[in-house]
Short mmCIF file of C-alpha atoms in Angstrom, two decimals:
data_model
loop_
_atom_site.label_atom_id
_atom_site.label_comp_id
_atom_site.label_asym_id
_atom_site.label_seq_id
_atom_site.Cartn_x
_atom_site.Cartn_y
_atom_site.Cartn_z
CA UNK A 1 10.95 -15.59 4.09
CA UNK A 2 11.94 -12.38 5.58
CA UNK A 3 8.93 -9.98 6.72
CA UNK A 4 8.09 -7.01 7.98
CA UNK A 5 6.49 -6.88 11.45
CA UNK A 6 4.08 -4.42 13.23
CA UNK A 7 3.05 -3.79 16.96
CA UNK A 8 0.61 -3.73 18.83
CA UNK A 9 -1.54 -5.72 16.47
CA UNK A 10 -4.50 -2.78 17.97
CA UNK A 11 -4.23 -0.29 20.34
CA UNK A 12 -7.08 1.34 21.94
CA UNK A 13 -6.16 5.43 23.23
CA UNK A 14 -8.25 7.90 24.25
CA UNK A 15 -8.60 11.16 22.14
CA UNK A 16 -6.03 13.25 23.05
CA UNK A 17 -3.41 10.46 24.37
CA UNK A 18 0.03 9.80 22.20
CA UNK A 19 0.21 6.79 20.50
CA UNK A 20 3.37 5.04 18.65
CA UNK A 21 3.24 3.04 16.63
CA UNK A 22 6.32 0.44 16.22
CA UNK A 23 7.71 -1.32 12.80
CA UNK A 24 10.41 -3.75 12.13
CA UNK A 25 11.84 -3.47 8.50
CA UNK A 26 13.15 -6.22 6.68
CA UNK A 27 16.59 -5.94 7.82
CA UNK A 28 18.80 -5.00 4.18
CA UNK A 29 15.55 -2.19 3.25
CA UNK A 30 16.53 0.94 3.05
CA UNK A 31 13.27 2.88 2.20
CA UNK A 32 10.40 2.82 4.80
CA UNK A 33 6.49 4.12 4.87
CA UNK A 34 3.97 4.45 6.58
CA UNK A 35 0.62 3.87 5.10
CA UNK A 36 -3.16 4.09 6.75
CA UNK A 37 -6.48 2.98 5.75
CA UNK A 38 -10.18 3.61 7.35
CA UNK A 39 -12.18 1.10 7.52
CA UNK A 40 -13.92 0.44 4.21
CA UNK A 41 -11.32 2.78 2.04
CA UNK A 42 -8.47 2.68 0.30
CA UNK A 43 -5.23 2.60 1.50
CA UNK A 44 -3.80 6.30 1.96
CA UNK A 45 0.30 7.08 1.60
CA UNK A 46 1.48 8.95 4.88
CA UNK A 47 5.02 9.21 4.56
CA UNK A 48 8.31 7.94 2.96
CA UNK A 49 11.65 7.78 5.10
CA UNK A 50 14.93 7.28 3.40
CA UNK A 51 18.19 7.72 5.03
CA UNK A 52 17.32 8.90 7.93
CA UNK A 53 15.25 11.68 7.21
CA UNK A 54 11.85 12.13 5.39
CA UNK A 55 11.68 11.66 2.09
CA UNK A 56 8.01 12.79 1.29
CA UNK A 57 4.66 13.27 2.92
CA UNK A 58 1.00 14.00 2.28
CA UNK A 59 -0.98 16.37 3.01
CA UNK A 60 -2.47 14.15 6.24
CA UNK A 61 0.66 14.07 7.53
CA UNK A 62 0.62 17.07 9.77
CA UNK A 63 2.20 18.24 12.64
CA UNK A 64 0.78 15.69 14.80
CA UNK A 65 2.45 13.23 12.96
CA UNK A 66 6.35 12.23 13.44
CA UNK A 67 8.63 9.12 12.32
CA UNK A 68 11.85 7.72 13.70
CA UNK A 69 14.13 4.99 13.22
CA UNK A 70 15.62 5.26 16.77
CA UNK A 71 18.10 2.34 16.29
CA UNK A 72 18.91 -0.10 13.05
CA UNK A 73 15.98 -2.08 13.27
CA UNK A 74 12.84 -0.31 14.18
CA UNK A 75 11.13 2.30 12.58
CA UNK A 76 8.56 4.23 14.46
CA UNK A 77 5.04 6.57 14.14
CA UNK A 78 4.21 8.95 16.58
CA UNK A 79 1.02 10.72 16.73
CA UNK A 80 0.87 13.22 18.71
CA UNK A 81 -2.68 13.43 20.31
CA UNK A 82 -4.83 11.48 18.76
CA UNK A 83 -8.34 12.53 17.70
CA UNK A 84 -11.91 10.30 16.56
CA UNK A 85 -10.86 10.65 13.04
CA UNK A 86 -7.26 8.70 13.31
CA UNK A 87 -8.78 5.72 14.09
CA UNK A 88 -7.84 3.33 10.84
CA UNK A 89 -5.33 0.31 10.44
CA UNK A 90 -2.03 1.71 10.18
CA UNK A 91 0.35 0.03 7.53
CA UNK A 92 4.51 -0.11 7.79
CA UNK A 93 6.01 -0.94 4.49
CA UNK A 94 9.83 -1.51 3.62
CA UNK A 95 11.40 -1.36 0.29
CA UNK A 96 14.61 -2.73 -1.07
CA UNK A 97 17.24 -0.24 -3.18
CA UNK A 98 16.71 -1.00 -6.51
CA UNK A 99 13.08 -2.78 -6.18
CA UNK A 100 11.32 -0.10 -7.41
CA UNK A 101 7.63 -0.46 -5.70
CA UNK A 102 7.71 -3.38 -5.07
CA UNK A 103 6.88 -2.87 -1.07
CA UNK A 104 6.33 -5.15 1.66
CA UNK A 105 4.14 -4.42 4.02
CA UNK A 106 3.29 -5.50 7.70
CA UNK A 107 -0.08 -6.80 8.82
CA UNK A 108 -0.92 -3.74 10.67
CA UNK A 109 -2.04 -1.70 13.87
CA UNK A 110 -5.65 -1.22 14.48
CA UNK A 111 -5.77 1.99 16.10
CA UNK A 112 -9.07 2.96 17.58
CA UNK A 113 -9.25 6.21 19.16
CA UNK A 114 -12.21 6.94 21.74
CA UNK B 1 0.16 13.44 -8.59
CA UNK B 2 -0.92 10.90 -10.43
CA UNK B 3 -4.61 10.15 -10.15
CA UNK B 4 -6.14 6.50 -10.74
CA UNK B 5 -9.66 5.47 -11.37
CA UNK B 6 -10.33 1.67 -11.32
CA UNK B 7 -13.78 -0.34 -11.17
CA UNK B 8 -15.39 -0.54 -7.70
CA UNK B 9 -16.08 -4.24 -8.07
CA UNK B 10 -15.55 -7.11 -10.63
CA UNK B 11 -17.47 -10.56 -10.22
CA UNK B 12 -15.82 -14.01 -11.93
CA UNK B 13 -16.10 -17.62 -12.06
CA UNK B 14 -13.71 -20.04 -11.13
CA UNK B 15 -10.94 -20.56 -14.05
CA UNK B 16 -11.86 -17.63 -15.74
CA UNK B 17 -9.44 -14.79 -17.10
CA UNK B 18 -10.10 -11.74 -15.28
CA UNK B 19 -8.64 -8.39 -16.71
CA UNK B 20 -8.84 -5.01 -13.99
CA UNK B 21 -7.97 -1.85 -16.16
CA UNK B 22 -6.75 1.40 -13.97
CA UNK B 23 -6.53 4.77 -15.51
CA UNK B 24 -3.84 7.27 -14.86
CA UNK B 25 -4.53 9.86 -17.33
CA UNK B 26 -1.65 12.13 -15.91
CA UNK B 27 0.91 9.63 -15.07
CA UNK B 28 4.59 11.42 -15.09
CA UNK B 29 7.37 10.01 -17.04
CA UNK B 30 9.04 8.27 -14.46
CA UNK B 31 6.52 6.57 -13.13
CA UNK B 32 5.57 2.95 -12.57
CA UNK B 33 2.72 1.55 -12.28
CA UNK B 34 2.48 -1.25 -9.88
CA UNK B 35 -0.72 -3.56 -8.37
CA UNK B 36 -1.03 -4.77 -5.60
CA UNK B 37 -3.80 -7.27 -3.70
CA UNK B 38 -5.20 -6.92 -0.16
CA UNK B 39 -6.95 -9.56 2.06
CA UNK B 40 -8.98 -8.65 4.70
CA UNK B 41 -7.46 -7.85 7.87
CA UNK B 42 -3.90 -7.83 5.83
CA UNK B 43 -1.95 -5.30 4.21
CA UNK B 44 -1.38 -5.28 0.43
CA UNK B 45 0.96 -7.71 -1.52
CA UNK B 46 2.47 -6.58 -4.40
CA UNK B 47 1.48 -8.58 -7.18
CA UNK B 48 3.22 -6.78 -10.41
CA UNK B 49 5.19 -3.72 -11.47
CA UNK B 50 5.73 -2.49 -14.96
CA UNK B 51 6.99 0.75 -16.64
CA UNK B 52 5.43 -0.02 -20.51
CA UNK B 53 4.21 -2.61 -22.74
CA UNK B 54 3.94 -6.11 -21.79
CA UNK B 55 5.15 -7.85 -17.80
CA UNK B 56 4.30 -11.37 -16.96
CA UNK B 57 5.42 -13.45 -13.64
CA UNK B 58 3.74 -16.74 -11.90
CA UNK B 59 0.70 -14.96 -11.26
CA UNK B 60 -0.03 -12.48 -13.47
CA UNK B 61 0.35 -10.15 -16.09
CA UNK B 62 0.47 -6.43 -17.08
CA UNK B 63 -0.70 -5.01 -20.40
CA UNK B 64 0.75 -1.04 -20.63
CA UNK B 65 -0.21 0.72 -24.12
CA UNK B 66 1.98 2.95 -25.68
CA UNK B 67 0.89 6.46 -23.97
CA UNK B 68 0.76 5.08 -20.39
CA UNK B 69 -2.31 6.32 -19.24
CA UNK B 70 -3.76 2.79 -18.40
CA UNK B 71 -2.90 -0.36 -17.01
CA UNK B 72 -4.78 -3.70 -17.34
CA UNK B 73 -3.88 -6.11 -14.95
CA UNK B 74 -4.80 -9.68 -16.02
CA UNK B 75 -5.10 -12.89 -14.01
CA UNK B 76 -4.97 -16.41 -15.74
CA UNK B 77 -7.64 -18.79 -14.34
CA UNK B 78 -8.98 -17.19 -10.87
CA UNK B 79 -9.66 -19.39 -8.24
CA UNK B 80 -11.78 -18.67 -5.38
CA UNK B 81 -8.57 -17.63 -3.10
CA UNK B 82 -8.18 -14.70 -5.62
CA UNK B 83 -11.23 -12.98 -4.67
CA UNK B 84 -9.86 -10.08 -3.04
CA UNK B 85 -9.04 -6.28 -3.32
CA UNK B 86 -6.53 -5.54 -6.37
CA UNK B 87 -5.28 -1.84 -5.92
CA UNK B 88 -3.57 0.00 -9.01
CA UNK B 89 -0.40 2.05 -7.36
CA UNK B 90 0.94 5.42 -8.99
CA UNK B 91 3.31 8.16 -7.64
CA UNK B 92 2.84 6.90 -4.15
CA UNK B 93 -0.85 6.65 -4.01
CA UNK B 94 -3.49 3.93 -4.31
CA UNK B 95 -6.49 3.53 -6.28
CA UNK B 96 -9.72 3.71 -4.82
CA UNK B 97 -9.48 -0.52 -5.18
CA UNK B 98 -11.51 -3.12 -7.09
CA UNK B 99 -13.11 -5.87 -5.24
CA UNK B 100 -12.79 -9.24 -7.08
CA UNK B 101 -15.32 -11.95 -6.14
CA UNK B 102 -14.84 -15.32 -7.73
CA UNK B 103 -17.75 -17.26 -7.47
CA UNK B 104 -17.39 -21.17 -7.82
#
């Protein structure tokens, strides 16, 4: 069965550093996300990428933040300089045209930021 | 944006029903309300979708009134690999979660 695929599985940064943050889709998706959640929350929406461009966003996506899909397969999160507070497990989902929410997500990148 | 509220925790007994309601008191018109479960250490599986009244597949079922504003997932005869966190999923955004613990 076709997944989707996340690494690192964690990455440790120091405050300030970049980080990214690497995806692989499941290959005929068209609709990708981004998704992070602290540890003991709920899982928080970051950002929706469709056709090459970004599709929607919340409001903790910020100007640190960026996504890419720099070739056909991979689909990317950047964060610019990380601080204390972006330290969560950080979610890639892909969704199929036509599957309405019906997402499928990776198993994650623990990000801990020191 | 659609705003859910969901029990923090539900406990069960092996081969029960269990039924998780989720509000979404201002739910637009074309949304859909899906669930999905989470694992520790895993991201979330979807589980069901539905847009109104009454969706069933091999694991569960999804009870939508008339107006929309709440959900009610229900799952046939838990066992204890179903205890887990079941998130309601609206407009983009997940519920605060309910954690299901079925107890032998």
């Amino acid at each position: 069965e076709p997944e989707v695929t996340q690494t690192p599985s964690h990455q440790v940064t120091q405050m300030g550093q970049e980080v990214i943050l690497r995806c692989v889709p499941i290959s005929n998706h068209l609709y990708f996300y981004w998704y992070r959640q602290i540890l003991g929350q709920k899982v928080e929406f970051l950002v929706s990428f469709y056709n090459n461009e970004i599709s929607e966003k919340s409001e903790i996506f910020d100007d640190q933040f960026s996504v890419e899909r720099p070739d056909g397969s991979n689909f990317t999160l950047k964060i610019r300089s990380t601080k204390l507070e972006d330290s969560a497990m950080y979610f890639c989902a892909s969704l199929n045209e036509g599957a309405e929410n019906e997402q499928f997500f990776g198993p994650g990148t623990r990000l801990t930021v020191l | 944006l659609a705003k859910t509220t969901q029990p923090i925790s539900m406990d069960s007994y092996e081969g029960q029903e269990v039924n998780i309601t989720c509000s979404h008191n201002n739910i637009a018109t074309n949304d859909y309300i899906t669930w999905y479960q989470q694992f520790p250490s895993q991201g979330p599986r979807f589980i069901i979708q539905g847009y109104k009244t009454k969706v069933t597949n091999e694991v569960a079922s999804l009870f939508i009134p008339a107006d929309r504003k709440s959900s009610t997932l229900s799952l046939p005869r838990v066992s204890l690999s179903d205890t887990a966190v079941y998130y309601c999923f609206v407009d983009m955004r997940f519920g605060a979660g309910t954690r299901l613990t079925v107890k032998p």
